[in-house]
């Protein structure tokens, strides 16, 4: 007699898992959104590869291996004590040590760090570089704080975090509100507490003491290369196209730089106060002076630039007509109305520099309209990829030349594009980079998890 399979129907099982995620992780809408988006695309791979349909596999994948939450007390310049909350979510280490950024922003909470950590698992798998997924941060707001206050905060944050990280365990880096200044203070405190010069414990270090050249540029450059690869797959070129970019931080700045270098014209940038449109193309030196040197706002850009630029307070950058859109600020910043506007204005490609900037209904609209859509976990993987190259340099005590790192970055982005496109094709959804990225990332992590047993 043929035994009755105990394996539940994969679709049923995914629906049940989705319900369980919402029940067990209440009040974490961003995590639900990120998990739902991945689960919705996994049905074909679970059906095609029965070994993956083992319910325990997906259930283990959506449960972080470890969740760390801690108190971060610090004293401001006036002697007042503040108490922030610190997080590190060590999500999955099947492919390598936990790897992912730290975000300092007042909106940070457990659900946001979990969504970012979950995305990071698949993104890091796509790089092919042997890094697991994690993310951390705090609801600390660095805006308007002195260097001394930021230093004291970073020292307090690391005074707890240090016991959980290490070059073979968990390697944080930057994200929103965490750049070279914060990485420096965090590294200094780690070194002081542990009495170890352990370069590979943090990435995004300055180039003079263990950082990799091209790491600051890598996320923005990589996203532009991904957008170019999507356009080329449709017989189009990036050169000559007009681009809208949101944000004005690390990712946006180097996105603008690479767009210009490749012959496209980036006409916008933004912050949480509004956006700037500059019909002559964004003047990168002026933007960098205001953002990186003065730590100012984009409204100042329009004041100083003169005639070609206009500041639109509270406006949405997506109303500016363009061929290519590169959201580079934060999650859920491009909604269905914005997608409809972009489509009406003839957008050809949307490539996510930020993590999950496009809402699910906006992604659906763009894909239905035939717009090439590059999901963040593929398109913005250049940053973490060069972080992994920084770890390689630290481990070998070598410092690579900029052109070597940039060539590696270009190769990795091309590989990720090819992997996503081929995987989508293989599972019957050609051109769907969302499904391609999720399935390809999942296959790599799932294979490692299966091989390593039930842990
Ligand atoms: P930065 O802190 O350098 O810049 C963030 C930018 O986004 C600022 O212009 C900021 O404006 C804007 N922004 C942040 N939060 C909000 C918000 N809630 N509403 C509106 N605007 C907002 O961060 P990064 O450039 O490093 O990060 C940008 C995005 O890219 C994030 O989604 C991050 O997760 C993602 N990313 C970053 C990588 C990296 O290597 N740094 C790698 C891969 C992805 P304001 O100053 O007004 O807050
Ligand atoms: O979202 C991301 O990939 C990052 N913030 C970069 C992570 C890293 O470890 O470089």
XYZ file of C-alpha atoms and ligand atoms in Angstrom:
513
model
C 0.000 0.000 0.000
C 1.335 3.463 -0.869
C 1.959 5.435 2.307
C -0.038 8.634 2.636
C 2.272 11.625 2.554
C 2.351 13.528 5.806
C 3.546 16.605 3.931
C 0.905 19.340 3.868
C 0.056 21.157 0.647
C 2.809 23.811 0.361
C 0.363 26.619 -0.423
C -1.745 25.782 2.625
C 1.308 25.587 4.725
C 2.538 29.012 3.574
C -0.824 30.580 4.408
C -0.705 29.020 7.848
C 2.835 30.223 8.373
C 1.806 33.735 7.372
C -1.001 33.712 9.929
C 1.409 32.420 12.555
C 3.874 35.248 11.820
C 1.149 37.805 12.495
C -0.058 36.039 15.637
C 3.395 35.543 17.165
C 4.864 38.934 16.214
C 2.097 41.428 16.982
C 2.517 45.131 16.152
C 5.374 44.507 13.704
C 3.781 45.558 10.381
C 7.074 46.041 8.517
C 8.218 42.524 9.469
C 4.855 41.070 8.381
C 5.179 42.940 5.067
C 8.721 41.707 4.364
C 7.907 38.107 5.322
C 4.651 38.094 3.321
C 6.422 39.336 0.199
C 8.949 36.493 0.388
C 6.397 33.795 1.254
C 4.146 34.838 -1.643
C 6.918 34.068 -4.119
C 8.084 30.742 -2.654
C 5.150 28.508 -3.648
C 6.683 27.439 -7.015
C 10.026 26.482 -5.480
C 8.397 24.581 -2.606
C 6.244 22.701 -5.107
C 9.181 21.926 -7.421
C 11.624 20.854 -4.720
C 9.824 18.619 -2.228
C 12.739 18.574 0.218
C 12.042 22.272 0.890
C 8.387 21.680 1.690
C 9.352 20.278 5.064
C 7.383 22.739 7.191
C 10.163 23.107 9.694
C 12.425 24.772 7.165
C 10.340 27.870 6.453
C 9.266 28.065 10.087
C 12.890 28.127 11.218
C 13.784 30.678 8.549
C 11.223 33.206 9.771
C 12.250 32.895 13.433
C 15.439 34.852 14.295
C 18.194 32.704 15.780
C 18.661 35.324 18.489
C 17.048 38.681 19.418
C 18.964 41.074 21.629
C 17.321 44.159 23.165
C 19.159 46.390 25.601
C 19.130 49.709 27.458
C 21.407 52.488 26.188
C 21.786 55.291 28.747
C 23.848 58.353 27.812
C 24.352 61.924 28.992
C 23.856 64.956 26.720
C 26.028 68.085 26.663
C 23.813 69.700 29.329
C 24.229 66.794 31.728
C 20.753 65.370 31.093
C 20.445 61.582 31.022
C 18.648 59.928 28.079
C 17.627 56.307 27.794
C 17.393 54.739 24.347
C 16.723 51.174 23.300
C 19.309 49.110 21.413
C 18.604 46.112 19.172
C 20.563 43.423 17.394
C 18.628 40.722 15.569
C 20.864 37.787 14.657
C 18.517 36.290 12.111
C 20.278 33.510 10.237
C 23.867 32.239 10.203
C 23.578 29.213 7.904
C 25.794 30.788 5.230
C 28.218 32.703 7.440
C 28.435 35.017 10.443
C 25.515 37.429 10.938
C 26.117 40.516 8.789
C 24.126 43.709 8.448
C 23.963 47.351 9.358
C 23.007 49.407 12.386
C 20.281 52.042 12.031
C 20.042 55.041 14.372
C 16.713 56.779 13.767
C 13.832 57.737 16.092
C 11.449 55.439 14.167
C 13.482 52.312 14.999
C 11.609 49.530 16.805
C 11.759 45.739 16.969
C 9.567 45.194 13.889
C 11.686 47.490 11.722
C 14.935 45.809 12.741
C 13.358 42.379 12.149
C 12.177 43.336 8.661
C 15.656 44.611 7.840
C 17.328 41.504 9.287
C 14.981 39.196 7.374
C 15.667 40.973 4.055
C 19.372 40.832 4.811
C 19.373 36.995 4.864
C 18.329 36.790 1.202
C 20.375 39.807 0.097
C 23.532 38.424 1.633
C 22.877 34.990 0.121
C 22.581 36.623 -3.323
C 26.082 38.121 -3.018
C 27.502 34.581 -2.908
C 30.051 35.711 -0.311
C 29.356 33.554 2.765
C 27.572 35.979 5.078
C 24.502 35.334 7.219
C 21.802 37.919 7.952
C 21.425 40.330 10.879
C 20.520 43.922 11.643
C 20.556 46.263 14.599
C 20.153 49.804 15.720
C 18.518 52.164 18.131
C 15.746 54.738 18.386
C 18.476 57.331 19.070
C 18.153 60.421 16.841
C 21.597 61.731 15.831
C 20.116 64.794 14.128
C 21.093 67.993 15.952
C 23.417 66.158 18.368
C 27.029 67.270 18.853
C 29.940 64.990 17.968
C 30.567 64.500 21.684
C 26.970 63.392 22.269
C 27.100 60.981 19.333
C 30.386 59.595 20.693
C 28.948 59.037 24.169
C 25.890 57.358 22.696
C 28.025 55.061 20.505
C 30.234 54.160 23.471
C 27.228 53.262 25.601
C 25.660 51.264 22.744
C 28.882 49.275 22.218
C 29.315 48.674 25.953
C 26.469 46.152 25.654
C 26.782 45.147 21.988
C 30.457 44.106 22.187
C 29.667 40.830 23.976
C 27.426 39.679 21.112
C 29.629 40.477 18.090
C 32.970 39.388 16.636
C 34.591 38.763 13.265
C 33.415 35.120 13.272
C 30.081 35.818 14.983
C 28.341 39.008 13.927
C 29.703 41.989 11.974
C 27.688 45.229 12.089
C 28.098 48.147 9.639
C 26.253 51.392 8.818
C 22.700 52.125 7.745
C 20.471 55.196 8.262
C 22.126 57.547 10.778
C 25.279 55.414 11.025
C 28.219 56.398 8.817
C 31.998 56.632 9.115
C 31.848 58.850 12.228
C 29.673 56.415 14.190
C 31.606 53.335 12.995
C 34.790 55.015 14.261
C 33.364 55.633 17.745
C 31.871 52.125 17.893
C 35.156 50.517 16.842
C 37.120 52.559 19.378
C 34.918 51.385 22.231
C 35.013 47.738 21.061
C 38.819 47.874 20.915
C 39.014 49.473 24.352
C 36.725 46.961 26.048
C 38.145 43.832 24.422
C 41.799 44.889 24.121
C 41.783 43.363 20.626
C 42.557 45.031 17.297
C 39.894 43.033 15.515
C 39.422 44.858 12.211
C 36.842 42.420 10.874
C 34.324 43.089 13.670
C 32.818 46.139 11.939
C 32.752 47.239 8.292
C 32.478 50.721 6.872
C 35.669 51.745 8.696
C 37.702 54.629 7.296
C 40.199 53.561 4.651
C 43.207 54.600 6.758
C 42.574 51.990 9.484
C 41.102 48.889 7.895
C 38.216 50.161 5.809
C 37.788 49.233 2.168
C 38.021 51.756 -0.624
C 34.690 51.987 -2.496
C 32.656 50.824 0.555
C 31.106 54.317 0.930
C 30.207 54.330 -2.767
C 29.195 50.667 -3.055
C 25.446 50.702 -2.380
C 24.658 53.609 -4.689
C 27.083 52.492 -7.402
C 25.758 48.946 -7.216
C 22.147 50.053 -7.538
C 22.911 52.108 -10.636
C 24.713 49.103 -12.160
C 21.687 46.941 -11.363
C 19.328 49.469 -13.007
C 21.607 49.559 -16.047
C 21.582 45.741 -16.260
C 17.758 45.707 -16.135
C 17.569 48.315 -18.908
C 20.105 46.441 -21.065
C 18.090 43.240 -20.679
C 15.319 45.177 -22.470
C 17.564 46.583 -25.161
C 17.807 50.043 -23.573
C 20.746 52.066 -22.248
C 21.055 54.083 -19.040
C 23.041 56.846 -20.740
C 20.812 59.721 -21.755
C 18.009 58.847 -19.293
C 16.611 61.207 -16.685
C 16.510 59.818 -13.140
C 14.651 60.701 -9.939
C 16.473 59.836 -6.721
C 15.010 60.166 -3.222
C 17.068 60.713 -0.079
C 20.285 62.687 0.302
C 22.360 60.391 2.483
C 25.057 57.829 1.727
C 23.073 55.792 -0.782
C 21.511 58.753 -2.616
C 24.794 60.662 -2.958
C 26.700 57.844 -4.625
C 23.671 56.919 -6.730
C 23.707 60.454 -8.078
C 27.463 60.259 -8.669
C 27.298 57.016 -10.660
C 24.247 58.083 -12.677
C 26.116 61.191 -13.796
C 29.293 59.212 -14.540
C 27.322 56.839 -16.780
C 25.700 59.662 -18.745
C 22.281 59.797 -17.079
C 20.863 62.959 -15.478
C 19.734 62.742 -11.831
C 17.383 65.672 -11.305
C 16.230 65.227 -7.689
C 17.219 64.502 -4.123
C 15.208 64.757 -0.899
C 15.051 64.514 2.866
C 12.179 64.095 5.286
C 11.331 67.815 4.855
C 10.851 67.877 1.083
C 12.650 67.526 -2.242
C 14.824 69.475 -4.624
C 14.411 69.357 -8.395
C 17.320 70.679 -10.434
C 16.692 70.751 -14.176
C 20.441 70.965 -14.934
C 21.111 67.812 -12.908
C 22.124 67.649 -9.237
C 25.458 69.386 -8.484
C 27.086 66.675 -6.419
C 29.846 68.797 -4.913
C 27.294 71.282 -3.556
C 25.095 68.478 -2.215
C 28.060 66.783 -0.513
C 29.222 70.044 1.032
C 25.761 70.597 2.556
C 25.082 67.006 3.632
C 28.487 65.535 4.487
C 30.399 68.584 5.711
C 27.674 70.815 7.191
C 25.189 68.003 8.018
C 22.494 70.339 6.642
C 19.205 69.992 4.757
C 18.410 69.827 1.029
C 16.458 73.125 1.221
C 19.864 74.826 1.516
C 20.876 73.243 -1.805
C 18.118 75.104 -3.650
C 19.003 78.390 -1.926
C 22.661 78.146 -2.954
C 22.274 76.607 -6.404
C 20.382 79.509 -7.911
C 18.041 79.439 -10.918
C 18.021 75.792 -12.028
C 16.918 74.300 -8.678
C 13.637 74.482 -6.797
C 12.792 73.206 -3.291
C 9.354 71.653 -2.815
C 8.602 71.430 0.924
C 6.638 68.326 1.850
C 6.476 67.262 -1.810
C 6.937 63.775 -3.219
C 9.888 63.322 -5.491
C 7.972 60.815 -7.642
C 5.889 63.618 -9.192
C 8.957 64.720 -11.196
C 8.849 63.056 -14.656
C 11.725 60.621 -15.261
C 12.783 57.475 -17.129
C 14.289 55.773 -14.082
C 13.416 56.001 -10.366
C 15.858 55.052 -7.594
C 14.242 55.256 -4.128
C 17.170 55.695 -1.713
C 15.724 56.998 1.577
C 13.580 54.615 3.635
C 10.872 51.924 3.743
C 7.435 52.494 2.196
C 8.371 55.850 0.663
C 6.877 55.006 -2.765
C 3.179 54.094 -2.606
C 0.545 53.094 -5.170
C -0.333 56.712 -5.996
C 3.340 57.460 -6.582
C 3.660 54.352 -8.777
C 0.650 55.485 -10.844
C 2.273 58.903 -11.301
C 5.592 57.350 -12.362
C 3.798 55.069 -14.844
C 1.804 57.997 -16.257
C 5.089 59.851 -16.773
C 6.583 56.902 -18.682
C 9.045 55.437 -16.167
C 10.968 52.445 -17.566
C 12.738 51.105 -14.470
C 12.501 51.381 -10.677
C 15.500 50.106 -8.717
C 15.498 50.082 -4.918
C 18.560 51.588 -3.218
C 16.700 51.685 0.093
C 15.316 48.608 1.850
C 11.642 47.944 0.998
C 10.937 51.536 -0.151
C 8.121 50.453 -2.481
C 4.810 49.358 -0.944
C 3.459 45.971 -2.147
C 0.530 47.511 -4.078
C 2.976 49.887 -5.797
C 5.217 46.949 -6.790
C 2.177 45.184 -8.281
C 1.190 48.268 -10.295
C 4.714 48.774 -11.650
C 5.106 45.128 -12.632
C 1.659 45.026 -14.260
C 2.565 48.120 -16.278
C 5.695 46.340 -17.556
C 8.152 48.555 -15.654
C 11.452 46.785 -14.807
C 11.455 46.539 -11.000
C 14.634 45.765 -9.062
C 13.940 44.785 -5.414
C 16.317 46.106 -2.750
C 17.609 42.721 -1.702
C 19.147 42.394 -5.156
C 19.622 45.998 -6.277
C 21.207 47.407 -3.104
C 23.341 44.348 -2.278
C 26.499 46.145 -3.445
C 26.978 47.751 -0.031
C 27.021 44.558 1.969
C 29.002 42.834 -0.794
C 31.838 45.347 -0.439
C 31.511 44.982 3.345
C 32.294 41.288 2.824
C 35.270 42.307 0.662
C 36.368 44.575 3.529
C 36.268 41.527 5.831
C 38.386 39.605 3.310
C 40.963 42.417 3.263
C 40.987 42.560 7.083
C 41.476 38.789 7.367
C 44.401 38.855 4.930
C 45.823 42.169 6.228
C 45.727 43.503 2.675
C 44.297 46.750 1.311
C 43.018 46.499 -2.239
C 43.179 49.294 -4.811
C 39.944 51.148 -5.587
C 39.734 49.908 -9.174
C 40.057 46.286 -8.001
C 37.212 46.672 -5.475
C 35.075 48.464 -8.037
C 35.662 45.731 -10.611
C 34.622 43.112 -8.028
C 31.522 45.146 -7.194
C 30.565 45.340 -10.875
C 31.078 41.593 -11.289
C 28.952 40.823 -8.218
C 26.108 43.113 -9.350
C 26.125 41.527 -12.820
C 26.061 38.062 -11.229
C 23.143 39.027 -8.979
C 21.212 40.399 -11.961
C 21.867 37.235 -13.963
C 20.949 34.979 -11.020
C 17.636 36.791 -10.443
C 16.749 36.843 -14.144
C 17.628 33.163 -14.690
C 15.829 32.023 -11.538
C 12.681 33.918 -12.528
C 12.856 32.329 -15.970
C 13.384 28.841 -14.484
C 10.294 29.162 -12.282
C 8.060 30.476 -15.057
C 7.941 34.163 -14.113
C 10.363 35.779 -16.616
C 11.268 39.388 -15.854
C 10.017 39.137 -12.247
C 13.129 40.159 -10.298
C 11.197 40.041 -7.009
C 10.448 36.337 -7.372
C 13.886 35.686 -8.866
C 15.707 37.344 -5.930
C 13.554 35.703 -3.260
C 13.769 32.215 -4.738
C 17.492 32.349 -5.536
C 18.322 33.699 -2.060
C 16.018 31.140 -0.458
C 17.572 28.208 -2.335
C 21.066 29.064 -1.101
C 20.018 29.514 2.535
C 17.640 26.534 2.487
C 20.309 24.183 1.096
C 22.727 25.213 3.867
C 20.025 24.849 6.550
C 19.041 21.405 5.319
C 22.673 20.257 5.281
C 23.303 21.553 8.819
C 20.354 19.776 10.449
C 17.555 20.921 12.722
C 19.151 23.737 14.716
P 21.556 58.025 5.545
O 21.302 58.200 6.974
O 22.891 58.354 4.992
O 20.477 58.854 4.704
C 19.117 58.599 4.873
C 18.326 59.527 3.969
O 16.981 59.089 3.948
C 18.302 60.955 4.445
O 18.180 61.792 3.328
C 17.044 60.997 5.303
O 16.451 62.279 5.441
C 16.135 60.092 4.530
N 15.187 59.457 5.468
C 15.494 58.595 6.463
N 14.401 58.239 7.142
C 13.397 58.901 6.560
C 12.008 58.933 6.807
N 11.453 58.210 7.804
N 11.262 59.716 5.994
C 11.833 60.434 4.987
N 13.131 60.433 4.711
C 13.903 59.680 5.479
O 21.179 56.502 5.215
P 21.602 55.604 3.973
O 21.739 56.434 2.756
O 22.732 54.754 4.389
O 20.337 54.639 3.843
C 19.244 54.928 2.975
C 18.482 53.647 2.688
O 19.351 52.709 2.037
C 17.927 52.908 3.909
O 16.718 52.282 3.545
C 18.980 51.837 4.169
O 18.438 50.741 4.874
C 19.345 51.472 2.744
N 20.629 50.809 2.545
C 21.789 51.374 3.004
C 22.993 50.752 2.769
C 24.280 51.361 3.174
O 25.323 50.786 2.859
N 24.303 52.513 3.836
C 23.057 49.443 2.091
C 21.787 48.985 1.583
C 20.634 49.647 1.830
P 16.435 62.992 6.897
O 17.840 63.448 7.088
O 15.441 64.096 6.775
O 16.008 61.936 7.873
O 21.036 47.227 4.267
C 22.239 46.954 4.084
O 22.590 46.057 3.304
C 23.247 47.740 4.802
N 22.884 48.659 5.525
C 24.699 47.393 4.686
C 25.056 46.245 5.577
C 26.523 45.933 5.678
O 26.827 45.058 6.494
O 27.349 46.516 4.979
